[in-house]
Amino acid sequence: MVTLEILAISMPISVLLGIALGTARVYGNVIIRGIASAIVITFRGFPVLVTLLLIFFGLSDFGIYVPPFWTAVIGFILCSGSYQSEYVRGAIRSIDIGQSLAARSIGMTKLQEVLYIILPQAVRRAFLGITNELIYLVQYSSLAFVVGVPEMFAVTKTFNSLYFRPVETFTTLAVVYLVMISVLVVFFRGIERRLAIPGIELTTK
Amino acid sequence: MNSNIPVLKVENLKKSYSGRIILDGVNLEVDKGETKVILGPSGVGKSTLLRCINMLTLPDSGKIWLEGVELTNPNTDINKMRQKIGFVFQDFNLFHHLTVLKNVTIGLTKVKKIPEEEAIKIAASALEKVHIPNTLWNKYPAQISGGEKQRVAIARALAMKPSIMLYDEPTSALDPQLVGEVLQVIKELSTAGMTSLIVTHELHFALEVANELLFIYNGKIVEQGPPEEVFANPKHDMVKKYIASIYSRKG
Ligand SMILES: Nc1ncnc2c1ncn2[C@@H]1O[C@H](COP(=O)(O)OP(=O)(O)OP(=O)(O)O)[C@@H](O)[C@H]1O
Ligand SMILES: [Mg+2]
């Protein structure tokens, strides 16, 4: 199923992009921070639909042809990653300065501090926000139809135009999304439990 | 190594915060095996001084040497030098997401690149020195008491095999009944020859452990000497008041 393929690729990569962008905006030098901020501001500012159309049609004006499937994947990674990065950035900022001082006091470099001390804690704090964005990504994956990807929504629409049973077909589609998201929610819960730090209530039960 | 050079030497150290002078030319030396205790009223810059020594706070001017290596020289690899300066914080600052054991091994495995197995051995010996039983090794910081946290924090610093330990009010954040176990550990380390520089308000402890007391006031060290001498015959007014106030508080 195309929808699942798109999601299977874009979800994990968007998480990595979100962590990278959020971290770059806190710890990067002026240039890196500038680039990361520009990416985040752009793709949070553009409607997802417009981003997809720009990647597909805009880039072809420069002679770059991105196939529909990859247009959707890239677009979703950029959008979701940008949104997720804000949770990561906020989480990094919320980590007590003492953690950083302690890391430096045992001789860690800035990079070691970020990798081994700050991010493991920040990603945990950002986790619920990140999963929220991922669920949202499932919803707007249906927008891939605008660049001609035969994903679930496009297929359903075609089906409906053949048989004209809108209520039945779209209800079925809604249920399929609901099931997909429920499976994800259970999956995220599992990860959340595994990430929990004993003795600390990080999330609402 | 030349045994004549002090482990730590601070020369004319100055630091201001937004125009307000906090440290106004501090000089001090700590020799191998010595324990010096810094005393002084709240807000005079004791923490600032300690943080300047391992360059967690950058001094405005002045020089600092650790075993003859100038830390204030911009060409010095300060990350490398910090490995040799154990720092114990008032509020422990254990890494929340790591177990007790991992808190102690992480500096060994990630910073010193020591293999895990060997790191665990070193950590075990450090944890033993601070009397943390191995039943606590797999606990997380949120699951242990304040006194245990601070002792783990001391072990984390000790495991790096530092040349000197800096303690910034190591018991100020503790419930009174937990203070003793931490002071006991610091005293044992000190007695065993660990070079130490300690900021504390625990006067009795200072008297027991210190080779020398340093009183800091108005940005300078205003009085220093062996505890018995300073107490028998305080010269500076602040020192007189400080000693009197602590005695009256203790009743
Ligand atoms: N990062 C900072 N920015 C501005 N002012 C600061 C900063 N850190 C400390 N100060 C100020 O410098 C002074 C000295 O602070 P410091 O924490 O070194 O004092 P202290 O002697 O350790 O006091 P205490 O006994 O309360 O711990 C204080 O007045 C404090 O407000
Ligand atoms: Mg202080």
Short mmCIF file of C-alpha atoms and ligand atoms in Angstrom, two decimals:
data_model
loop_
_atom_site.label_atom_id
_atom_site.label_comp_id
_atom_site.label_asym_id
_atom_site.label_seq_id
_atom_site.Cartn_x
_atom_site.Cartn_y
_atom_site.Cartn_z
CA MET A 1 0.00 0.00 0.00
CA VAL A 2 1.40 3.30 -1.12
CA THR A 3 0.23 5.21 1.94
CA LEU A 4 2.04 2.80 4.23
CA GLU A 5 5.19 2.96 2.13
CA ILE A 6 5.20 6.75 2.23
CA LEU A 7 4.70 6.73 5.99
CA ALA A 8 7.24 4.00 6.64
CA ILE A 9 9.91 6.09 4.99
CA SER A 10 8.92 9.59 6.01
CA MET A 11 8.12 8.97 9.68
CA PRO A 12 11.52 7.80 10.95
CA ILE A 13 13.44 10.23 8.77
CA SER A 14 11.25 13.15 9.84
CA VAL A 15 12.03 12.31 13.46
CA LEU A 16 15.76 12.39 12.73
CA LEU A 17 15.36 15.67 10.85
CA GLY A 18 13.34 17.12 13.73
CA ILE A 19 16.03 16.21 16.23
CA ALA A 20 18.77 17.55 13.96
CA LEU A 21 16.97 20.84 13.28
CA GLY A 22 15.99 21.39 16.90
CA THR A 23 19.53 20.70 18.06
CA ALA A 24 21.07 22.87 15.35
CA ARG A 25 18.89 25.79 16.36
CA VAL A 26 20.15 25.64 19.93
CA TYR A 27 23.78 24.62 19.54
CA GLY A 28 24.70 25.50 15.96
CA ASN A 29 26.98 28.37 15.05
CA VAL A 30 25.45 31.40 13.35
CA ILE A 31 25.43 29.80 9.90
CA ILE A 32 24.04 26.43 10.94
CA ARG A 33 21.47 28.08 13.16
CA GLY A 34 20.47 30.35 10.30
CA ILE A 35 20.01 27.50 7.86
CA ALA A 36 18.07 25.39 10.35
CA SER A 37 15.82 28.31 11.28
CA ALA A 38 15.17 29.09 7.63
CA ILE A 39 14.11 25.50 6.98
CA VAL A 40 11.83 25.39 10.00
CA ILE A 41 10.22 28.76 9.32
CA THR A 42 9.68 27.93 5.65
CA PHE A 43 8.09 24.54 6.05
CA ARG A 44 6.01 25.50 9.04
CA GLY A 45 4.88 28.53 7.08
CA PHE A 46 3.93 26.82 3.81
CA PRO A 47 0.75 24.79 3.70
CA VAL A 48 1.69 21.13 3.15
CA LEU A 49 -0.26 21.17 -0.09
CA VAL A 50 1.78 24.08 -1.44
CA THR A 51 5.05 22.43 -0.38
CA LEU A 52 4.16 19.32 -2.34
CA LEU A 53 3.17 21.29 -5.44
CA LEU A 54 6.35 23.36 -5.25
CA ILE A 55 8.58 20.31 -4.98
CA PHE A 56 6.81 18.64 -7.87
CA PHE A 57 6.24 21.52 -10.28
CA GLY A 58 8.69 24.08 -8.94
CA LEU A 59 11.72 21.84 -9.18
CA SER A 60 10.78 20.61 -12.63
CA ASP A 61 11.18 24.21 -13.79
CA PHE A 62 14.84 23.78 -12.89
CA GLY A 63 14.99 20.53 -14.81
CA ILE A 64 14.77 18.40 -11.68
CA TYR A 65 12.06 15.81 -11.91
CA VAL A 66 11.03 14.34 -8.60
CA PRO A 67 8.65 11.39 -9.00
CA PRO A 68 5.30 11.81 -7.21
CA PHE A 69 6.06 9.20 -4.58
CA TRP A 70 9.31 10.88 -3.59
CA THR A 71 7.74 14.32 -3.79
CA ALA A 72 5.33 13.22 -1.12
CA VAL A 73 8.05 11.59 1.00
CA ILE A 74 10.35 14.62 0.85
CA GLY A 75 7.52 17.06 1.45
CA PHE A 76 6.26 15.17 4.48
CA ILE A 77 9.73 14.81 5.95
CA LEU A 78 10.36 18.54 5.64
CA CYS A 79 7.00 19.56 7.06
CA SER A 80 6.77 17.09 9.90
CA GLY A 81 10.46 17.40 10.72
CA SER A 82 10.12 21.17 11.00
CA TYR A 83 7.17 20.89 13.35
CA GLN A 84 8.85 18.20 15.43
CA SER A 85 12.01 20.26 15.72
CA GLU A 86 10.17 22.84 17.79
CA TYR A 87 9.32 20.25 20.43
CA VAL A 88 12.94 19.16 20.48
CA ARG A 89 14.19 22.73 20.72
CA GLY A 90 11.82 23.48 23.58
CA ALA A 91 12.81 20.28 25.35
CA ILE A 92 16.52 21.07 25.06
CA ARG A 93 15.90 24.52 26.50
CA SER A 94 14.00 23.02 29.41
CA ILE A 95 16.92 20.84 30.53
CA ASP A 96 18.47 22.16 33.71
CA ILE A 97 21.81 23.92 33.16
CA GLY A 98 23.32 21.71 35.86
CA GLN A 99 23.24 18.74 33.47
CA SER A 100 25.39 20.66 31.07
CA LEU A 101 27.77 21.89 33.78
CA ALA A 102 28.18 18.35 35.11
CA ALA A 103 28.91 17.01 31.64
CA ARG A 104 31.54 19.67 31.04
CA SER A 105 33.01 19.16 34.50
CA ILE A 106 34.00 15.57 33.69
CA GLY A 107 35.70 16.75 30.52
CA MET A 108 33.03 16.18 27.90
CA THR A 109 33.25 18.22 24.74
CA LYS A 110 30.18 20.17 23.67
CA LEU A 111 29.37 17.43 21.14
CA GLN A 112 29.65 14.66 23.73
CA GLU A 113 27.53 16.67 26.13
CA VAL A 114 24.79 17.08 23.53
CA LEU A 115 24.88 13.47 22.32
CA TYR A 116 25.15 11.63 25.60
CA ILE A 117 23.54 13.93 28.15
CA ILE A 118 21.24 16.54 26.64
CA LEU A 119 19.57 14.78 23.71
CA PRO A 120 18.70 11.54 25.51
CA GLN A 121 16.80 13.64 28.03
CA ALA A 122 15.40 16.17 25.57
CA VAL A 123 14.07 13.56 23.16
CA ARG A 124 12.24 11.89 26.02
CA ARG A 125 10.64 15.18 26.96
CA ALA A 126 9.75 15.93 23.35
CA PHE A 127 8.42 12.44 22.76
CA LEU A 128 4.71 13.13 23.17
CA GLY A 129 4.91 16.17 20.92
CA ILE A 130 6.81 14.22 18.30
CA THR A 131 4.27 11.39 18.30
CA ASN A 132 1.50 13.91 17.98
CA GLU A 133 3.13 15.29 14.85
CA LEU A 134 3.57 11.78 13.47
CA ILE A 135 -0.11 11.06 13.90
CA TYR A 136 -0.87 14.30 12.19
CA LEU A 137 1.46 13.20 9.40
CA VAL A 138 -0.71 10.13 8.87
CA GLN A 139 -3.69 12.41 8.37
CA TYR A 140 -2.08 14.72 5.87
CA SER A 141 -0.42 11.91 3.96
CA SER A 142 -3.71 11.88 2.03
CA LEU A 143 -2.56 15.14 0.43
CA ALA A 144 -0.10 13.15 -1.67
CA PHE A 145 -2.93 12.70 -4.15
CA VAL A 146 -2.40 16.28 -5.44
CA VAL A 147 0.82 15.25 -7.14
CA GLY A 148 -0.75 12.08 -8.43
CA VAL A 149 0.35 9.50 -5.89
CA PRO A 150 -2.14 6.61 -5.86
CA GLU A 151 -2.40 6.64 -2.07
CA MET A 152 -5.48 5.64 -0.08
CA PHE A 153 -7.43 8.83 -0.50
CA ALA A 154 -6.85 9.00 -4.27
CA VAL A 155 -7.87 5.37 -4.67
CA THR A 156 -10.98 5.89 -2.59
CA LYS A 157 -11.92 8.95 -4.61
CA THR A 158 -11.57 7.02 -7.85
CA PHE A 159 -13.59 4.19 -6.41
CA ASN A 160 -16.30 6.62 -5.38
CA SER A 161 -16.45 8.28 -8.77
CA LEU A 162 -17.05 4.86 -10.33
CA TYR A 163 -19.75 3.64 -7.95
CA PHE A 164 -20.92 6.87 -6.34
CA ARG A 165 -21.43 5.59 -2.82
CA PRO A 166 -19.79 8.52 -0.98
CA VAL A 167 -20.99 7.77 2.54
CA GLU A 168 -20.01 4.10 2.48
CA THR A 169 -16.66 4.62 0.75
CA PHE A 170 -15.47 7.56 2.84
CA THR A 171 -16.66 5.99 6.07
CA THR A 172 -14.60 2.95 5.17
CA LEU A 173 -11.61 5.21 4.49
CA ALA A 174 -12.09 6.99 7.82
CA VAL A 175 -12.17 3.66 9.63
CA VAL A 176 -8.98 2.55 7.89
CA TYR A 177 -7.20 5.73 9.04
CA LEU A 178 -8.60 5.28 12.52
CA VAL A 179 -7.25 1.73 12.68
CA MET A 180 -3.84 2.83 11.39
CA ILE A 181 -3.63 5.57 13.96
CA SER A 182 -4.79 3.30 16.77
CA VAL A 183 -2.04 0.85 15.92
CA LEU A 184 0.46 3.72 15.98
CA VAL A 185 -0.81 4.97 19.31
CA VAL A 186 -0.31 1.55 20.85
CA PHE A 187 3.15 1.37 19.31
CA PHE A 188 4.10 4.82 20.66
CA ARG A 189 2.80 3.89 24.09
CA GLY A 190 5.13 0.93 24.05
CA ILE A 191 8.12 3.09 23.20
CA GLU A 192 7.06 5.65 25.78
CA ARG A 193 7.05 2.99 28.44
CA ARG A 194 10.48 1.79 27.41
CA LEU A 195 11.87 5.33 27.43
CA ALA A 196 10.50 6.21 30.84
CA ILE A 197 13.19 6.93 33.41
CA PRO A 198 12.45 4.99 36.60
CA GLY A 199 11.49 7.31 39.41
CA ILE A 200 10.50 10.16 37.12
CA GLU A 201 6.98 10.74 35.88
CA LEU A 202 7.64 12.24 32.47
CA THR A 203 4.25 11.76 30.94
CA THR A 204 0.64 11.58 31.93
CA LYS A 205 -0.52 8.09 32.56
CA MET B 1 56.42 15.37 38.05
CA ASN B 2 58.14 18.11 39.96
CA SER B 3 56.82 17.85 43.48
CA ASN B 4 57.59 21.50 44.14
CA ILE B 5 54.88 22.86 41.92
CA PRO B 6 51.47 23.15 43.55
CA VAL B 7 48.61 21.06 42.20
CA LEU B 8 46.58 24.23 41.85
CA LYS B 9 47.77 27.77 41.59
CA VAL B 10 45.52 30.78 41.11
CA GLU B 11 47.04 34.18 40.47
CA ASN B 12 45.29 37.51 40.56
CA LEU B 13 41.96 36.10 39.41
CA LYS B 14 39.31 38.68 38.56
CA LYS B 15 35.69 38.33 37.59
CA SER B 16 32.82 40.79 37.36
CA TYR B 17 29.21 40.32 36.40
CA SER B 18 27.80 43.24 34.44
CA GLY B 19 30.19 45.74 36.00
CA ARG B 20 29.85 44.36 39.53
CA ILE B 21 33.19 43.10 40.76
CA ILE B 22 32.86 39.67 42.34
CA LEU B 23 36.46 38.45 42.43
CA ASP B 24 39.04 41.18 42.71
CA GLY B 25 42.42 39.54 42.48
CA VAL B 26 42.29 36.16 44.21
CA ASN B 27 45.56 34.31 44.83
CA LEU B 28 45.76 30.81 46.18
CA GLU B 29 47.73 27.61 46.02
CA VAL B 30 46.88 24.06 46.95
CA ASP B 31 49.68 21.55 47.29
CA LYS B 32 49.47 17.83 46.74
CA GLY B 33 47.55 16.12 49.51
CA GLU B 34 46.37 19.36 51.04
CA THR B 35 42.79 20.22 51.89
CA LYS B 36 41.81 23.84 51.95
CA VAL B 37 38.43 25.15 52.93
CA ILE B 38 36.98 28.40 51.61
CA LEU B 39 34.65 30.26 53.94
CA GLY B 40 32.78 33.49 53.64
CA PRO B 41 29.32 35.02 53.75
CA SER B 42 26.71 34.21 51.13
CA GLY B 43 27.14 35.93 47.79
CA VAL B 44 30.83 36.83 48.10
CA GLY B 45 31.77 34.74 45.09
CA LYS B 46 32.84 31.37 46.48
CA SER B 47 30.97 29.44 43.80
CA THR B 48 32.21 31.84 41.16
CA LEU B 49 35.78 31.18 42.26
CA LEU B 50 35.38 27.40 42.04
CA ARG B 51 33.67 27.58 38.66
CA CYS B 52 36.44 29.84 37.38
CA ILE B 53 39.04 27.31 38.49
CA ASN B 54 37.74 24.66 36.10
CA MET B 55 36.75 27.34 33.60
CA LEU B 56 33.04 26.55 33.67
CA THR B 57 32.88 30.29 34.23
CA LEU B 58 35.47 32.24 32.29
CA PRO B 59 37.52 34.61 34.42
CA ASP B 60 38.05 38.17 33.18
CA SER B 61 41.74 38.09 33.97
CA GLY B 62 44.32 36.28 36.04
CA LYS B 63 45.97 32.92 35.63
CA ILE B 64 45.24 29.41 36.79
CA TRP B 65 47.61 26.45 36.66
CA LEU B 66 46.87 22.82 37.25
CA GLU B 67 50.07 20.88 37.88
CA GLY B 68 51.99 23.51 36.00
CA VAL B 69 49.68 23.61 32.97
CA GLU B 70 48.09 27.00 32.50
CA LEU B 71 44.32 26.52 32.16
CA THR B 72 43.78 30.15 31.28
CA ASN B 73 45.99 29.81 28.23
CA PRO B 74 43.66 29.69 25.22
CA ASN B 75 45.82 27.00 23.62
CA THR B 76 45.26 24.59 26.49
CA ASP B 77 42.77 21.81 25.78
CA ILE B 78 40.43 22.67 28.60
CA ASN B 79 38.20 19.62 28.10
CA LYS B 80 41.20 17.42 28.67
CA MET B 81 42.25 19.39 31.76
CA ARG B 82 38.74 19.27 33.27
CA GLN B 83 39.05 15.49 33.46
CA LYS B 84 41.65 16.10 36.14
CA ILE B 85 39.49 18.46 38.15
CA GLY B 86 36.75 16.70 40.07
CA PHE B 87 33.81 19.04 40.63
CA VAL B 88 31.05 18.38 43.11
CA PHE B 89 27.98 20.58 42.84
CA GLN B 90 25.65 21.78 45.53
CA ASP B 91 22.67 20.19 43.81
CA PHE B 92 24.45 16.99 42.69
CA ASN B 93 23.64 17.28 38.98
CA LEU B 94 23.59 13.56 38.43
CA PHE B 95 22.59 12.62 34.90
CA HIS B 96 18.88 11.91 35.35
CA HIS B 97 18.58 9.41 32.52
CA LEU B 98 21.44 7.18 33.63
CA THR B 99 21.71 4.58 36.37
CA VAL B 100 24.03 5.11 39.31
CA LEU B 101 26.65 2.92 37.66
CA LYS B 102 26.29 4.60 34.26
CA ASN B 103 26.62 8.01 35.88
CA VAL B 104 30.05 6.95 37.03
CA THR B 105 31.16 5.04 33.92
CA ILE B 106 30.04 7.50 31.27
CA GLY B 107 33.01 9.80 31.73
CA LEU B 108 35.31 6.80 31.52
CA THR B 109 33.76 5.24 28.42
CA LYS B 110 32.88 8.36 26.46
CA VAL B 111 35.52 10.85 27.53
CA LYS B 112 38.48 8.63 28.37
CA LYS B 113 37.41 5.93 25.87
CA ILE B 114 38.09 3.17 28.38
CA PRO B 115 36.44 -0.17 27.48
CA GLU B 116 33.17 -0.80 29.31
CA GLU B 117 34.44 -3.74 31.33
CA GLU B 118 37.41 -1.86 32.71
CA ALA B 119 35.28 1.23 33.29
CA ILE B 120 32.94 -0.80 35.47
CA LYS B 121 35.87 -1.96 37.58
CA ILE B 122 37.07 1.62 38.09
CA ALA B 123 33.52 2.75 38.85
CA ALA B 124 33.07 -0.07 41.34
CA SER B 125 36.14 1.04 43.23
CA ALA B 126 35.01 4.68 43.21
CA LEU B 127 31.53 3.74 44.41
CA GLU B 128 33.05 1.65 47.15
CA LYS B 129 35.05 4.62 48.36
CA VAL B 130 31.84 6.63 48.77
CA HIS B 131 30.06 3.67 50.40
CA ILE B 132 27.45 3.11 47.70
CA PRO B 133 26.53 -0.60 47.87
CA ASN B 134 26.09 -2.47 44.59
CA THR B 135 22.41 -2.90 45.34
CA LEU B 136 22.08 0.74 44.27
CA TRP B 137 24.07 0.46 41.05
CA ASN B 138 21.07 -0.04 38.83
CA LYS B 139 18.90 2.57 40.48
CA TYR B 140 18.24 5.90 38.81
CA PRO B 141 18.98 9.24 40.50
CA ALA B 142 15.29 9.85 41.19
CA GLN B 143 15.18 6.61 43.17
CA ILE B 144 17.92 7.35 45.71
CA SER B 145 18.28 9.75 48.63
CA GLY B 146 20.01 13.12 48.48
CA GLY B 147 22.96 11.86 50.48
CA GLU B 148 23.32 8.92 48.12
CA LYS B 149 23.06 11.22 45.12
CA GLN B 150 25.85 13.42 46.36
CA ARG B 151 28.05 10.42 47.12
CA VAL B 152 27.44 9.08 43.61
CA ALA B 153 28.33 12.52 42.26
CA ILE B 154 31.58 12.35 44.22
CA ALA B 155 32.24 8.88 42.79
CA ARG B 156 31.58 10.18 39.28
CA ALA B 157 34.31 12.77 39.79
CA LEU B 158 36.68 10.37 41.57
CA ALA B 159 36.46 7.78 38.81
CA MET B 160 38.17 10.21 36.45
CA LYS B 161 41.23 10.02 38.73
CA PRO B 162 41.38 13.76 39.30
CA SER B 163 44.41 15.64 40.59
CA ILE B 164 42.18 17.77 42.76
CA MET B 165 38.58 17.73 43.96
CA LEU B 166 36.55 20.93 44.13
CA TYR B 167 33.44 20.83 46.31
CA ASP B 168 30.90 23.65 46.14
CA GLU B 169 28.79 23.49 49.27
CA PRO B 170 28.35 19.74 48.89
CA THR B 171 25.87 19.42 51.75
CA SER B 172 23.81 22.62 51.48
CA ALA B 173 21.00 20.96 49.55
CA LEU B 174 20.71 18.04 51.95
CA ASP B 175 18.35 17.31 54.78
CA PRO B 176 20.25 17.66 58.06
CA GLN B 177 20.23 13.92 58.78
CA LEU B 178 21.98 13.23 55.46
CA VAL B 179 24.77 15.78 55.84
CA GLY B 180 26.95 13.56 58.00
CA GLU B 181 27.34 10.68 55.55
CA VAL B 182 28.55 13.02 52.79
CA LEU B 183 30.96 14.94 55.01
CA GLN B 184 32.29 11.63 56.29
CA VAL B 185 33.09 10.52 52.74
CA ILE B 186 34.80 13.80 51.89
CA LYS B 187 36.83 13.57 55.06
CA GLU B 188 37.91 10.03 54.33
CA LEU B 189 39.03 10.97 50.84
CA SER B 190 40.86 13.97 52.15
CA THR B 191 42.58 11.98 54.88
CA ALA B 192 43.60 9.40 52.30
CA GLY B 193 45.48 12.14 50.51
CA MET B 194 43.04 13.53 47.96
CA THR B 195 43.96 17.12 47.22
CA SER B 196 40.80 19.14 47.90
CA LEU B 197 39.39 22.62 47.80
CA ILE B 198 36.10 22.84 49.63
CA VAL B 199 33.50 25.55 49.96
CA THR B 200 31.27 24.89 52.94
CA HIS B 201 29.36 26.50 55.74
CA GLU B 202 29.90 23.47 57.99
CA LEU B 203 32.39 25.00 60.37
CA HIS B 204 33.01 21.95 62.52
CA PHE B 205 33.74 19.92 59.44
CA ALA B 206 36.05 22.65 58.15
CA LEU B 207 37.99 22.59 61.38
CA GLU B 208 38.43 18.85 61.23
CA VAL B 209 39.36 18.49 57.62
CA ALA B 210 41.23 21.63 56.62
CA ASN B 211 44.95 22.17 56.54
CA GLU B 212 44.13 25.76 55.91
CA LEU B 213 41.08 28.01 55.96
CA LEU B 214 40.63 30.77 53.42
CA PHE B 215 38.22 33.59 54.13
CA ILE B 216 36.97 35.43 51.11
CA TYR B 217 35.41 38.87 51.32
CA ASN B 218 35.00 41.81 48.97
CA GLY B 219 36.51 39.81 46.15
CA LYS B 220 39.70 38.94 47.96
CA ILE B 221 41.08 36.38 50.35
CA VAL B 222 41.23 38.45 53.51
CA GLU B 223 42.55 35.90 55.91
CA GLN B 224 44.09 32.48 55.70
CA GLY B 225 45.87 30.01 57.90
CA PRO B 226 45.56 26.78 59.83
CA PRO B 227 42.11 26.50 61.43
CA GLU B 228 43.35 26.61 65.06
CA GLU B 229 45.26 29.83 64.42
CA VAL B 230 42.47 31.58 62.57
CA PHE B 231 39.95 30.62 65.20
CA ALA B 232 42.12 31.48 68.15
CA ASN B 233 43.05 34.81 66.76
CA PRO B 234 40.91 36.13 63.90
CA LYS B 235 42.25 39.42 62.56
CA HIS B 236 39.79 40.63 59.97
CA ASP B 237 36.48 42.04 61.23
CA MET B 238 34.45 39.96 58.83
CA VAL B 239 36.13 36.79 60.04
CA LYS B 240 35.43 37.70 63.65
CA LYS B 241 31.78 38.33 62.88
CA TYR B 242 31.49 35.21 60.74
CA ILE B 243 32.89 32.99 63.47
CA ALA B 244 30.75 34.63 66.12
CA SER B 245 27.59 34.35 64.06
CA ILE B 246 28.12 30.68 63.37
CA TYR B 247 28.77 29.91 66.99
CA SER B 248 25.70 31.81 68.11
CA ARG B 249 23.60 30.05 65.45
CA LYS B 250 24.80 26.66 66.62
CA GLY B 251 23.98 27.80 70.20
N1 LIG C 1 25.86 34.15 35.99
C1 LIG C 1 25.77 35.23 36.80
N2 LIG C 1 25.36 36.42 36.30
C2 LIG C 1 25.28 37.50 37.09
N3 LIG C 1 25.59 37.52 38.39
C3 LIG C 1 26.00 36.38 38.96
C4 LIG C 1 26.12 35.17 38.20
N4 LIG C 1 26.57 34.20 39.00
C5 LIG C 1 26.71 34.75 40.21
N5 LIG C 1 26.39 36.06 40.20
C6 LIG C 1 26.47 36.98 41.33
O1 LIG C 1 27.77 36.95 41.83
C7 LIG C 1 27.76 36.99 43.25
C8 LIG C 1 28.58 35.87 43.78
O2 LIG C 1 27.88 34.66 43.53
P1 LIG C 1 28.39 33.27 44.07
O3 LIG C 1 27.35 32.28 43.71
O4 LIG C 1 29.75 33.03 43.57
O5 LIG C 1 28.42 33.51 45.62
P2 LIG C 1 28.69 32.47 46.79
O6 LIG C 1 29.76 33.02 47.62
O7 LIG C 1 28.88 31.12 46.23
O8 LIG C 1 27.36 32.51 47.62
P3 LIG C 1 26.56 31.34 48.37
O9 LIG C 1 27.21 31.15 49.69
O10 LIG C 1 25.18 31.90 48.50
O11 LIG C 1 26.61 30.13 47.50
C9 LIG C 1 26.32 36.97 43.68
O12 LIG C 1 25.95 38.26 44.06
C10 LIG C 1 25.57 36.53 42.47
O13 LIG C 1 24.33 37.17 42.41
MG MG C 2 27.75 29.32 46.17
#
